Short mmCIF file of C-alpha atoms in Angstrom, two decimals:
data_model
loop_
_atom_site.label_atom_id
_atom_site.label_comp_id
_atom_site.label_asym_id
_atom_site.label_seq_id
_atom_site.Cartn_x
_atom_site.Cartn_y
_atom_site.Cartn_z
CA UNK A 1 85.14 64.82 25.70
CA UNK A 2 82.00 62.77 25.95
CA UNK A 3 81.96 62.69 22.19
CA UNK A 4 85.28 60.82 22.07
CA UNK A 5 84.20 58.32 24.67
CA UNK A 6 80.85 57.74 23.00
CA UNK A 7 82.46 57.24 19.62
CA UNK A 8 84.82 54.63 21.07
CA UNK A 9 82.03 52.69 22.74
CA UNK A 10 80.10 52.79 19.47
CA UNK A 11 83.10 51.68 17.43
CA UNK A 12 83.47 48.63 19.67
CA UNK A 13 79.79 47.67 19.57
CA UNK A 14 79.67 48.47 15.84
CA UNK A 15 82.74 46.25 15.22
CA UNK A 16 84.71 49.06 13.53
CA UNK A 17 88.03 47.23 13.34
CA UNK A 18 89.71 49.74 11.01
CA UNK A 19 88.70 52.84 13.01
CA UNK A 20 89.33 51.92 16.62
CA UNK A 21 93.09 52.63 16.84
CA UNK A 22 92.65 56.12 15.41
CA UNK A 23 89.67 56.89 17.65
CA UNK A 24 91.64 55.89 20.75
CA UNK A 25 94.66 57.95 19.62
CA UNK A 26 92.48 60.99 18.99
CA UNK A 27 90.85 60.69 22.39
CA UNK A 28 94.25 60.44 24.06
CA UNK A 29 95.49 63.50 22.13
CA UNK A 30 92.41 65.40 23.25
CA UNK A 31 93.36 64.66 26.85
CA UNK A 32 90.67 62.14 27.69
CA UNK A 33 91.58 60.09 30.77
CA UNK A 34 92.85 56.69 29.56
CA UNK A 35 90.73 54.94 32.18
CA UNK A 36 87.65 56.64 30.86
CA UNK A 37 88.55 55.31 27.40
CA UNK A 38 89.00 51.85 28.87
CA UNK A 39 85.61 51.89 30.52
CA UNK A 40 84.03 53.10 27.25
CA UNK A 41 85.58 50.13 25.46
CA UNK A 42 84.31 47.84 28.16
CA UNK A 43 80.78 49.21 27.89
CA UNK A 44 80.99 48.71 24.11
CA UNK A 45 81.80 45.04 24.74
CA UNK A 46 78.90 44.72 27.18
CA UNK A 47 76.64 46.02 24.40
CA UNK A 48 78.10 43.40 22.04
CA UNK A 49 77.22 40.73 24.60
CA UNK A 50 73.65 42.04 24.80
CA UNK A 51 73.27 42.01 21.02
CA UNK A 52 74.52 38.40 20.97
CA UNK A 53 71.99 37.43 23.63
CA UNK A 54 69.24 39.04 21.55
CA UNK A 55 70.30 37.04 18.51
CA UNK A 56 71.27 40.16 16.55
CA UNK A 57 74.97 39.26 16.67
CA UNK A 58 76.45 35.86 15.89
CA UNK A 59 79.61 34.05 16.88
CA UNK A 60 81.60 35.70 14.08
CA UNK A 61 80.55 39.12 15.41
CA UNK A 62 81.74 38.19 18.90
CA UNK A 63 85.09 37.15 17.50
CA UNK A 64 85.35 40.38 15.51
CA UNK A 65 84.48 42.41 18.62
CA UNK A 66 87.38 40.69 20.41
CA UNK A 67 89.70 41.73 17.58
CA UNK A 68 88.46 45.35 17.75
CA UNK A 69 89.13 45.36 21.52
CA UNK A 70 92.62 43.98 20.94
CA UNK A 71 93.46 46.74 18.43
CA UNK A 72 92.17 49.43 20.78
CA UNK A 73 94.01 48.05 23.81
CA UNK A 74 97.26 47.98 21.83
CA UNK A 75 97.11 51.77 21.54
CA UNK A 76 95.71 52.41 24.99
CA UNK A 77 97.78 50.15 27.22
CA UNK A 78 101.00 52.24 27.32
CA UNK A 79 98.95 55.16 28.68
CA UNK A 80 97.37 53.32 31.57
CA UNK A 81 99.04 53.98 34.91
CA UNK A 82 101.10 50.92 35.84
CA UNK A 83 99.73 50.92 39.39
CA UNK A 84 96.17 50.84 38.08
CA UNK A 85 96.75 47.78 35.87
CA UNK A 86 95.67 44.84 37.90
CA UNK A 87 94.41 47.01 40.73
CA UNK A 88 91.59 44.54 41.25
CA UNK A 89 93.90 41.56 41.56
CA UNK A 90 95.48 38.88 39.41
CA UNK A 91 93.64 36.14 37.56
CA UNK A 92 95.18 33.19 35.70
CA UNK A 93 93.07 32.02 32.76
CA UNK A 94 93.41 29.31 30.14
CA UNK A 95 91.66 26.65 28.09
CA UNK A 96 92.22 23.30 29.81
CA UNK A 97 94.43 20.39 28.77
CA UNK A 98 93.17 18.60 25.66
CA UNK A 99 91.05 21.49 24.41
CA UNK A 100 91.97 24.40 22.14
CA UNK A 101 88.71 26.36 21.87
CA UNK A 102 89.44 29.87 23.02
CA UNK A 103 86.92 32.37 21.63
CA UNK A 104 85.13 32.62 24.99
CA UNK A 105 88.32 32.50 27.01
CA UNK A 106 89.80 35.40 25.02
CA UNK A 107 86.67 37.50 25.52
CA UNK A 108 86.80 36.82 29.25
CA UNK A 109 90.48 37.87 29.29
CA UNK A 110 89.75 41.11 27.47
CA UNK A 111 86.82 41.97 29.72
CA UNK A 112 88.79 41.20 32.91
CA UNK A 113 91.69 43.37 31.72
CA UNK A 114 89.44 46.27 30.91
CA UNK A 115 87.71 45.87 34.27
CA UNK A 116 91.05 46.40 36.03
CA UNK A 117 92.38 42.89 36.64
CA UNK A 118 95.88 41.73 35.80
CA UNK A 119 95.24 38.79 33.50
CA UNK A 120 97.80 36.03 33.02
CA UNK A 121 96.55 34.19 29.94
CA UNK A 122 98.32 30.85 29.57
CA UNK A 123 96.66 30.05 26.24
CA UNK A 124 95.12 26.73 25.24
CA UNK A 125 95.73 23.03 26.00
CA UNK A 126 97.41 23.99 29.28
CA UNK A 127 98.76 21.34 31.64
CA UNK A 128 97.76 21.74 35.29
CA UNK A 129 101.41 22.10 36.39
CA UNK A 130 101.72 25.31 34.37
CA UNK A 131 98.63 26.70 36.10
CA UNK A 132 100.08 25.91 39.54
CA UNK A 133 103.34 27.57 38.55
CA UNK A 134 101.56 30.69 37.27
CA UNK A 135 99.38 31.00 40.38
CA UNK A 136 102.47 30.81 42.55
CA UNK A 137 104.60 33.13 40.44
CA UNK A 138 101.96 35.86 40.07
CA UNK A 139 100.25 35.45 43.42
CA UNK A 140 96.93 35.03 41.61
CA UNK A 141 93.76 34.87 43.67
CA UNK A 142 91.55 33.71 40.84
CA UNK A 143 91.75 30.99 38.21
CA UNK A 144 89.45 30.88 35.17
CA UNK A 145 89.22 27.60 33.28
CA UNK A 146 87.56 27.30 29.90
CA UNK A 147 86.39 24.03 28.36
CA UNK A 148 84.18 23.33 25.38
CA UNK A 149 84.63 19.60 24.75
CA UNK A 150 82.70 17.31 27.09
CA UNK A 151 85.55 14.81 26.62
CA UNK A 152 87.97 17.14 28.39
CA UNK A 153 86.02 18.16 31.50
CA UNK A 154 88.16 15.86 33.64
CA UNK A 155 91.05 18.27 33.01
CA UNK A 156 89.26 20.68 35.41
CA UNK A 157 89.57 18.09 38.18
CA UNK A 158 93.27 17.70 37.37
CA UNK A 159 93.78 21.43 37.96
CA UNK A 160 91.91 21.32 41.28
CA UNK A 161 93.98 18.35 42.47
CA UNK A 162 97.26 19.92 41.35
CA UNK A 163 96.45 23.13 43.26
CA UNK A 164 95.57 21.04 46.33
CA UNK A 165 98.87 19.12 46.11
CA UNK A 166 100.74 22.43 45.89
CA UNK A 167 98.86 23.71 48.98
CA UNK A 168 97.48 26.59 46.92
CA UNK A 169 93.83 25.59 46.71
CA UNK A 170 92.91 27.65 49.80
CA UNK A 171 94.50 30.74 48.29
CA UNK A 172 92.66 30.76 44.97
CA UNK A 173 89.09 30.61 43.81
CA UNK A 174 88.30 28.83 40.57
CA UNK A 175 85.62 29.69 38.03
CA UNK A 176 84.78 27.60 34.99
CA UNK A 177 83.04 28.45 31.75
CA UNK A 178 82.39 27.08 28.27
CA UNK A 179 79.68 25.37 26.28
CA UNK A 180 79.67 22.09 28.21
CA UNK A 181 79.92 23.47 31.75
CA UNK A 182 77.05 23.01 34.22
CA UNK A 183 76.29 23.57 37.90
CA UNK A 184 76.57 19.81 38.32
CA UNK A 185 80.13 20.04 37.02
CA UNK A 186 80.92 22.84 39.50
CA UNK A 187 79.97 20.52 42.37
CA UNK A 188 81.58 17.40 40.94
CA UNK A 189 84.90 19.09 40.18
CA UNK A 190 85.02 21.09 43.40
CA UNK A 191 85.35 24.53 41.84
CA UNK A 192 83.77 27.75 43.08
CA UNK A 193 81.66 29.22 40.28
CA UNK A 194 80.29 28.93 36.79
CA UNK A 195 80.20 31.86 34.36
CA UNK A 196 77.89 32.01 31.35
CA UNK A 197 79.54 34.94 29.56
CA UNK A 198 82.36 37.46 29.81
CA UNK A 199 80.24 40.06 31.64
CA UNK A 200 79.27 37.50 34.27
CA UNK A 201 82.93 36.43 34.53
CA UNK A 202 83.90 39.95 35.61
CA UNK A 203 81.26 39.91 38.36
CA UNK A 204 82.39 36.49 39.55
CA UNK A 205 86.05 37.48 39.83
CA UNK A 206 85.15 40.76 41.53
CA UNK A 207 83.27 38.65 44.05
CA UNK A 208 86.28 36.35 44.45
CA UNK A 209 88.58 39.28 45.28
CA UNK A 210 86.44 40.88 47.99
CA UNK B 1 61.72 3.09 14.37
CA UNK B 2 62.63 6.67 13.53
CA UNK B 3 65.87 8.61 13.45
CA UNK B 4 66.45 12.23 14.32
CA UNK B 5 70.04 13.05 13.44
CA UNK B 6 72.51 15.81 12.90
CA UNK B 7 73.19 16.29 9.18
CA UNK B 8 76.75 15.00 9.63
CA UNK B 9 75.55 11.70 11.14
CA UNK B 10 72.57 11.39 8.79
CA UNK B 11 74.96 11.43 5.85
CA UNK B 12 76.52 8.15 7.12
CA UNK B 13 73.18 6.54 8.00
CA UNK B 14 71.86 7.09 4.48
CA UNK B 15 74.81 5.14 3.05
CA UNK B 16 74.12 2.39 5.54
CA UNK B 17 70.66 1.93 4.08
CA UNK B 18 68.53 3.56 6.75
CA UNK B 19 65.37 4.75 4.95
CA UNK B 20 65.32 8.47 4.38
CA UNK B 21 61.57 8.70 4.96
CA UNK B 22 62.05 7.63 8.58
CA UNK B 23 64.76 10.15 9.19
CA UNK B 24 64.57 13.77 10.30
CA UNK B 25 67.79 15.63 9.54
CA UNK B 26 68.73 18.68 11.60
CA UNK B 27 71.18 21.47 10.76
CA UNK B 28 74.76 20.70 11.87
CA UNK B 29 75.19 24.33 12.94
CA UNK B 30 72.96 23.73 15.97
CA UNK B 31 75.92 22.08 17.73
CA UNK B 32 77.45 25.50 18.37
CA UNK B 33 74.47 26.52 20.52
CA UNK B 34 73.60 23.65 22.86
CA UNK B 35 70.46 25.23 24.31
CA UNK B 36 69.03 25.80 20.83
CA UNK B 37 69.90 22.23 19.86
CA UNK B 38 68.13 20.94 22.99
CA UNK B 39 64.98 22.98 22.24
CA UNK B 40 64.91 21.88 18.62
CA UNK B 41 65.40 18.19 19.45
CA UNK B 42 62.70 18.32 22.10
CA UNK B 43 60.28 19.88 19.62
CA UNK B 44 61.08 17.20 17.01
CA UNK B 45 60.63 14.37 19.54
CA UNK B 46 57.37 15.85 20.81
CA UNK B 47 56.19 16.10 17.21
CA UNK B 48 56.61 12.38 16.48
CA UNK B 49 53.19 10.74 16.59
CA UNK B 50 52.40 7.52 18.42
CA UNK B 51 54.89 5.69 20.61
CA UNK B 52 57.84 4.46 18.57
CA UNK B 53 61.55 4.06 19.23
CA UNK B 54 63.50 7.16 18.25
CA UNK B 55 67.22 6.85 17.56
CA UNK B 56 69.09 10.11 18.06
CA UNK B 57 72.13 10.60 15.85
CA UNK B 58 74.00 12.61 18.45
CA UNK B 59 76.28 12.20 21.45
CA UNK B 60 76.50 14.39 24.53
CA UNK B 61 77.18 17.34 22.19
CA UNK B 62 78.13 19.88 24.89
CA UNK B 63 75.41 18.41 27.13
CA UNK B 64 72.72 19.55 24.71
CA UNK B 65 70.90 16.22 25.05
CA UNK B 66 70.96 16.10 28.85
CA UNK B 67 67.45 16.40 30.26
CA UNK B 68 65.54 15.90 27.01
CA UNK B 69 62.17 14.29 27.74
CA UNK B 70 61.16 11.07 26.03
CA UNK B 71 57.38 11.53 26.34
CA UNK B 72 55.54 8.67 24.62
CA UNK B 73 58.70 7.34 22.97
CA UNK B 74 61.75 5.32 23.82
CA UNK B 75 64.95 7.21 22.97
CA UNK B 76 68.27 5.61 22.03
CA UNK B 77 71.52 7.60 21.89
CA UNK B 78 75.12 6.45 21.39
CA UNK B 79 76.91 6.86 24.74
CA UNK B 80 79.66 9.08 23.31
CA UNK B 81 80.95 12.64 23.57
CA UNK B 82 79.91 13.74 20.08
CA UNK B 83 79.71 12.74 16.42
CA UNK B 84 83.48 12.43 16.03
CA UNK B 85 83.42 9.47 18.43
CA UNK B 86 80.60 7.97 16.35
CA UNK B 87 82.69 8.26 13.17
CA UNK B 88 85.84 6.89 14.82
CA UNK B 89 83.89 4.03 16.42
CA UNK B 90 84.34 4.83 20.12
CA UNK B 91 85.11 7.48 22.72
CA UNK B 92 88.40 5.71 23.47
CA UNK B 93 89.62 6.14 19.91
CA UNK B 94 88.36 9.75 19.85
CA UNK B 95 90.22 10.56 23.06
CA UNK B 96 93.36 8.91 21.72
CA UNK B 97 93.32 10.98 18.52
CA UNK B 98 92.35 14.17 20.36
CA UNK B 99 95.12 13.77 22.96
CA UNK B 100 97.63 13.06 20.20
CA UNK B 101 96.91 16.57 18.84
CA UNK B 102 94.29 18.70 20.62
CA UNK B 103 94.35 21.14 17.70
CA UNK B 104 92.63 18.71 15.35
CA UNK B 105 89.83 19.67 12.98
CA UNK B 106 87.84 16.58 11.93
CA UNK B 107 86.25 16.05 8.54
CA UNK B 108 83.87 13.43 7.15
CA UNK B 109 81.61 13.78 4.14
CA UNK B 110 78.97 15.43 6.32
CA UNK B 111 81.52 17.82 7.75
CA UNK B 112 82.86 18.70 4.31
CA UNK B 113 79.33 19.67 3.29
CA UNK B 114 79.10 21.64 6.52
CA UNK B 115 82.36 23.37 5.67
CA UNK B 116 81.08 24.21 2.22
CA UNK B 117 78.18 25.88 4.02
CA UNK B 118 80.73 27.64 6.18
CA UNK B 119 82.45 28.83 3.03
CA UNK B 120 79.13 30.35 1.97
CA UNK B 121 78.89 31.92 5.42
CA UNK B 122 82.38 33.30 4.92
CA UNK B 123 81.34 34.88 1.63
CA UNK B 124 78.41 36.48 3.45
CA UNK B 125 80.84 37.73 6.07
CA UNK B 126 82.98 39.32 3.35
CA UNK B 127 79.88 40.98 1.92
CA UNK B 128 78.88 42.24 5.35
CA UNK B 129 82.27 43.36 6.65
CA UNK B 130 84.74 43.32 3.78
CA UNK B 131 87.62 40.95 3.27
CA UNK B 132 89.96 42.35 5.93
CA UNK B 133 87.56 41.86 8.83
CA UNK B 134 86.33 38.52 7.53
CA UNK B 135 89.91 37.23 7.35
CA UNK B 136 90.62 38.42 10.88
CA UNK B 137 87.58 36.51 12.12
CA UNK B 138 88.61 33.28 10.38
CA UNK B 139 92.23 33.58 11.56
CA UNK B 140 91.03 34.06 15.14
CA UNK B 141 88.65 31.09 14.89
CA UNK B 142 91.25 28.70 13.50
CA UNK B 143 94.26 30.12 15.38
CA UNK B 144 94.85 27.00 17.47
CA UNK B 145 94.25 24.28 14.92
CA UNK B 146 97.29 22.35 13.75
CA UNK B 147 95.93 19.58 11.59
CA UNK B 148 92.93 18.28 9.73
CA UNK B 149 92.00 14.62 10.15
CA UNK B 150 89.86 13.21 7.37
CA UNK B 151 87.99 10.21 8.77
CA UNK B 152 87.36 7.35 6.37
CA UNK B 153 84.16 5.77 7.64
CA UNK B 154 84.13 3.36 4.72
CA UNK B 155 80.68 4.45 3.64
CA UNK B 156 81.65 6.29 0.44
CA UNK B 157 84.52 7.13 -1.86
CA UNK B 158 86.68 9.78 -0.25
CA UNK B 159 88.25 11.23 -3.41
CA UNK B 160 86.09 14.36 -3.68
CA UNK B 161 86.48 15.10 -0.01
CA UNK B 162 90.24 14.53 -0.08
CA UNK B 163 90.52 17.38 -2.53
CA UNK B 164 88.42 19.68 -0.34
CA UNK B 165 90.37 18.65 2.78
CA UNK B 166 93.70 19.36 1.15
CA UNK B 167 92.49 22.74 -0.15
CA UNK B 168 91.21 23.63 3.31
CA UNK B 169 94.50 22.51 4.91
CA UNK B 170 96.48 24.65 2.48
CA UNK B 171 94.23 27.70 3.01
CA UNK B 172 94.55 27.48 6.80
CA UNK B 173 98.16 26.29 6.89
CA UNK B 174 97.37 22.96 8.57
CA UNK B 175 98.70 19.45 8.04
CA UNK B 176 96.37 16.79 6.69
CA UNK B 177 96.02 13.17 7.80
CA UNK B 178 93.60 10.43 6.99
CA UNK B 179 92.38 8.01 9.64
CA UNK B 180 90.27 4.89 9.39
CA UNK B 181 86.85 5.35 10.95
CA UNK B 182 84.25 2.78 11.88
CA UNK B 183 80.60 2.03 11.26
CA UNK B 184 80.18 -0.19 14.28
CA UNK B 185 78.30 2.19 16.59
CA UNK B 186 75.82 3.25 13.93
CA UNK B 187 75.38 -0.34 12.80
CA UNK B 188 74.61 -1.45 16.34
CA UNK B 189 72.22 1.46 16.72
CA UNK B 190 70.10 0.71 13.64
CA UNK B 191 70.19 -3.05 14.28
CA UNK B 192 68.75 -2.55 17.77
CA UNK B 193 71.84 -3.83 19.58
CA UNK B 194 71.47 -1.33 22.38
CA UNK B 195 73.94 -2.50 24.97
CA UNK B 196 75.89 -0.35 27.43
CA UNK B 197 77.35 1.65 24.56
CA UNK B 198 73.95 3.32 24.28
CA UNK B 199 71.81 5.45 26.52
CA UNK B 200 68.30 4.00 26.39
CA UNK B 201 65.64 6.33 27.77
CA UNK B 202 62.32 4.67 28.54
CA UNK B 203 58.97 6.40 28.00
CA UNK B 204 58.09 9.36 30.24
CA UNK B 205 61.66 9.74 31.37
CA UNK B 206 64.53 12.05 30.54
CA UNK B 207 68.01 11.75 29.03
CA UNK B 208 70.89 11.34 31.45
CA UNK B 209 74.39 10.29 30.37
CA UNK B 210 75.54 9.73 33.97
#
């Protein structure tokens, strides 16, 4: 059983796009607990993050790892118990208005899903009104905003204000991330946290939910 | 007076007659990793002998320039978000074009050369991972782009770059537009007209865009 799980974690960290679906199917056929498979995939992604930090993996490798995760999750998701999906709470994520960079945002989404959050991914260039609507509709307790362009950081403030106007600001915590984000921005925009990578994002949202 | 510039900006400065011997050109790819760009710029500035004025051919560039120390030199930087604002002549024009279509990929001569490098990178990716994975990576990276804008800065004939831009647009399934750029910011910079459109950092101080 360990063999299956190990192979899956290795396939993720080794970026084996063509093999992952079959490995997940085989593990499921062999009776491996789907949640064990999920955590193996997640640990594979953590390894990918470490290799990126070390400079052994590049941006293209990160993107490929995200694609491998996606393929694996496609097979796995129907087998996860519905009550366990989102057991940790609901998080709304997106790339802010005016920006379309989403490599980091997608990795955060994948890592949050595999860590047990229900993730509502609104995509890119998202107007603040859609975020308010999604928070309300899904009862989200966390919001994750991604921004890469320094020219679009003001969009973060627009989200904060829109949540305040809708009387929802007290009910959600907001984390930001992306190349141009800083602690100074966290204070200036009135958000709650800054995440440097997808692994840190999981820790931040776990903290938000407790 | 010396210039340290990103390859994309240096390309324009050369056409404007700034002497190559006084210019240090840095790899455009550094923009994707702001902390590396900051380290590299700091090292280049520290390596300039004496106490001259150093013009930096950059903008905020994901806050990479924030906090850079001037040491014995005076630093001058266009007060803009990034090089696209430099090519279009102002942040206002950049914001206008970006808001018109957030999924815009900008090209100038320097960026075409950069893309040709990217094409080489792509070939390396194919060698490393095979065509299927390489294509998945590129599709994921360009998923949200809708159009290419070729900026005509007026510094050179665009014909060769038009062809590349239209090939790139066809390959990625994007529309292609041409927009008039401007030389005014770079002209002001090399002529020493450092008004409020520039961040001027005195000796023994550090860069702050605020």
